[in-house]
GROMACS .gro file of C-alpha atoms in nm:
model
  165
    1UNK     CA    1   3.666  10.333   8.243
    2UNK     CA    2   3.455  10.049   8.379
    3UNK     CA    3   3.384   9.979   8.745
    4UNK     CA    4   3.675   9.839   8.938
    5UNK     CA    5   3.930  10.003   8.709
    6UNK     CA    6   4.127  10.285   8.865
    7UNK     CA    7   4.242  10.595   8.687
    8UNK     CA    8   4.606  10.487   8.714
    9UNK     CA    9   4.537  10.143   8.569
   10UNK     CA   10   4.340  10.304   8.287
   11UNK     CA   11   4.632  10.536   8.218
   12UNK     CA   12   4.877  10.249   8.242
   13UNK     CA   13   4.686  10.047   7.981
   14UNK     CA   14   4.771  10.313   7.721
   15UNK     CA   15   5.128  10.348   7.847
   16UNK     CA   16   5.383  10.134   7.671
   17UNK     CA   17   5.665  10.195   7.919
   18UNK     CA   18   5.702  10.297   8.283
   19UNK     CA   19   6.029  10.471   8.363
   20UNK     CA   20   6.136  10.543   8.721
   21UNK     CA   21   6.433  10.766   8.808
   22UNK     CA   22   6.589  10.707   9.149
   23UNK     CA   23   6.828  10.979   9.257
   24UNK     CA   24   6.909  11.301   9.437
   25UNK     CA   25   6.925  11.669   9.339
   26UNK     CA   26   7.072  11.593   8.996
   27UNK     CA   27   6.772  11.376   8.917
   28UNK     CA   28   6.526  11.620   9.073
   29UNK     CA   29   6.663  11.912   8.873
   30UNK     CA   30   6.818  12.141   9.134
   31UNK     CA   31   7.012  12.420   8.965
   32UNK     CA   32   6.767  12.466   8.679
   33UNK     CA   33   6.498  12.729   8.632
   34UNK     CA   34   6.224  12.465   8.629
   35UNK     CA   35   6.334  12.155   8.824
   36UNK     CA   36   6.023  11.951   8.739
   37UNK     CA   37   6.081  11.979   8.365
   38UNK     CA   38   6.449  12.070   8.327
   39UNK     CA   39   6.649  11.772   8.445
   40UNK     CA   40   6.831  11.485   8.281
   41UNK     CA   41   6.570  11.225   8.383
   42UNK     CA   42   6.287  11.421   8.221
   43UNK     CA   43   6.500  11.461   7.908
   44UNK     CA   44   6.551  11.084   7.897
   45UNK     CA   45   6.179  11.020   7.951
   46UNK     CA   46   6.099  11.250   7.657
   47UNK     CA   47   6.346  11.062   7.437
   48UNK     CA   48   6.182  10.730   7.532
   49UNK     CA   49   5.861  10.847   7.365
   50UNK     CA   50   5.521  10.999   7.424
   51UNK     CA   51   5.368  10.684   7.576
   52UNK     CA   52   5.608  10.680   7.872
   53UNK     CA   53   5.474  10.698   8.225
   54UNK     CA   54   5.756  10.882   8.405
   55UNK     CA   55   5.813  10.883   8.781
   56UNK     CA   56   6.091  11.113   8.905
   57UNK     CA   57   6.182  11.011   9.260
   58UNK     CA   58   6.481  11.246   9.291
   59UNK     CA   59   6.513  11.387   9.644
   60UNK     CA   60   6.771  11.664   9.693
   61UNK     CA   61   7.032  11.573   9.953
   62UNK     CA   62   6.935  11.206   9.985
   63UNK     CA   63   7.196  10.941  10.058
   64UNK     CA   64   7.175  10.592   9.912
   65UNK     CA   65   7.095  10.444  10.254
   66UNK     CA   66   6.793  10.675  10.283
   67UNK     CA   67   6.686  10.600   9.926
   68UNK     CA   68   6.646  10.234  10.023
   69UNK     CA   69   6.354  10.332  10.250
   70UNK     CA   70   6.223  10.641  10.066
   71UNK     CA   71   6.261  10.582   9.692
   72UNK     CA   72   6.293  10.208   9.631
   73UNK     CA   73   5.947  10.110   9.767
   74UNK     CA   74   5.781  10.374   9.547
   75UNK     CA   75   5.987  10.260   9.247
   76UNK     CA   76   5.876   9.900   9.302
   77UNK     CA   77   5.510  10.004   9.338
   78UNK     CA   78   5.529  10.175   8.997
   79UNK     CA   79   5.606   9.840   8.825
   80UNK     CA   80   5.873   9.995   8.603
   81UNK     CA   81   6.013   9.864   8.278
   82UNK     CA   82   6.313  10.096   8.305
   83UNK     CA   83   6.488  10.225   8.618
   84UNK     CA   84   6.779  10.465   8.640
   85UNK     CA   85   6.981  10.509   8.958
   86UNK     CA   86   7.211  10.805   9.015
   87UNK     CA   87   7.309  10.818   9.380
   88UNK     CA   88   7.664  10.882   9.501
   89UNK     CA   89   7.755  11.251   9.511
   90UNK     CA   90   7.579  11.315   9.845
   91UNK     CA   91   7.743  11.004   9.987
   92UNK     CA   92   8.084  11.139   9.885
   93UNK     CA   93   8.003  11.479  10.036
   94UNK     CA   94   7.883  11.303  10.352
   95UNK     CA   95   8.204  11.096  10.378
   96UNK     CA   96   8.010  10.769  10.360
   97UNK     CA   97   8.270  10.490  10.343
   98UNK     CA   98   8.286  10.321  10.003
   99UNK     CA   99   8.221   9.986  10.171
  100UNK     CA  100   7.893  10.112  10.322
  101UNK     CA  101   7.791  10.272   9.993
  102UNK     CA  102   7.868   9.949   9.806
  103UNK     CA  103   7.664   9.742  10.051
  104UNK     CA  104   7.367   9.977  10.007
  105UNK     CA  105   7.399   9.983   9.626
  106UNK     CA  106   7.406   9.603   9.626
  107UNK     CA  107   7.093   9.594   9.843
  108UNK     CA  108   6.918   9.856   9.628
  109UNK     CA  109   6.985   9.662   9.307
  110UNK     CA  110   6.890   9.330   9.470
  111UNK     CA  111   6.556   9.472   9.587
  112UNK     CA  112   6.478   9.622   9.247
  113UNK     CA  113   6.566   9.302   9.065
  114UNK     CA  114   6.368   9.080   9.302
  115UNK     CA  115   6.056   9.297   9.277
  116UNK     CA  116   6.082   9.393   8.908
  117UNK     CA  117   6.268   9.105   8.739
  118UNK     CA  118   6.197   9.220   8.383
  119UNK     CA  119   6.295   9.585   8.437
  120UNK     CA  120   6.609   9.720   8.273
  121UNK     CA  121   6.821   9.895   8.537
  122UNK     CA  122   7.089  10.149   8.453
  123UNK     CA  123   7.322  10.299   8.714
  124UNK     CA  124   7.520  10.619   8.664
  125UNK     CA  125   7.866  10.665   8.803
  126UNK     CA  126   8.021  10.986   8.936
  127UNK     CA  127   8.152  11.253   8.698
  128UNK     CA  128   8.474  11.443   8.765
  129UNK     CA  129   8.356  11.657   9.055
  130UNK     CA  130   8.674  11.866   9.049
  131UNK     CA  131   8.531  12.043   8.743
  132UNK     CA  132   8.234  12.179   8.939
  133UNK     CA  133   8.263  12.514   9.122
  134UNK     CA  134   8.076  12.367   9.422
  135UNK     CA  135   8.383  12.153   9.495
  136UNK     CA  136   8.647  12.428   9.459
  137UNK     CA  137   8.715  12.430   9.834
  138UNK     CA  138   8.757  12.053   9.858
  139UNK     CA  139   9.096  11.882   9.861
  140UNK     CA  140   9.108  11.809   9.485
  141UNK     CA  141   9.341  11.509   9.517
  142UNK     CA  142   9.124  11.351   9.786
  143UNK     CA  143   8.810  11.423   9.583
  144UNK     CA  144   8.958  11.253   9.276
  145UNK     CA  145   9.053  10.953   9.491
  146UNK     CA  146   8.701  10.932   9.635
  147UNK     CA  147   8.536  10.959   9.294
  148UNK     CA  148   8.765  10.688   9.158
  149UNK     CA  149   8.691  10.456   9.452
  150UNK     CA  150   8.315  10.510   9.420
  151UNK     CA  151   8.325  10.457   9.043
  152UNK     CA  152   8.515  10.130   9.087
  153UNK     CA  153   8.260  10.013   9.343
  154UNK     CA  154   7.970  10.116   9.121
  155UNK     CA  155   8.116   9.941   8.817
  156UNK     CA  156   8.183   9.614   8.999
  157UNK     CA  157   7.843   9.611   9.172
  158UNK     CA  158   7.655   9.688   8.851
  159UNK     CA  159   7.852   9.417   8.670
  160UNK     CA  160   7.772   9.161   8.941
  161UNK     CA  161   7.403   9.238   8.900
  162UNK     CA  162   7.423   9.231   8.518
  163UNK     CA  163   7.276   9.580   8.499
  164UNK     CA  164   7.378   9.870   8.274
  165UNK     CA  165   7.653  10.111   8.375
   0.00000   0.00000   0.00000
């Protein structure tokens, strides 16, 4: 390492890909024995290859509106080639209106695209939450309706931004 070169830039010069995962507890790894290594984002990073610089920004309990201030600036600073976004379950639990969620998702994707125009961005939708024991006490019909509404909003927003669903 020569003078003026930081450790991170030296590491980045040998890294072929920077992958940033934006998300909540699912991304962080809550519910596993070793959250830092046993989560879907780490699994994906491993599949992308050994030269991947991986940044897991998952924050348990975070809403998409909070992620705009907490996670997106860090993601942009990492200069990613690949970004995944999985934020919605906490918003559903928190009764965030779909219109507010959609506005925030649109803003999140716009900020990422403006700051990292060559990055590939993939956004996950919401699985069937009625299958999870955590949601047993929820009104199952209402939950299915909410998941469907969120998934429609996610799909249309991702399509408008020409990202990957």
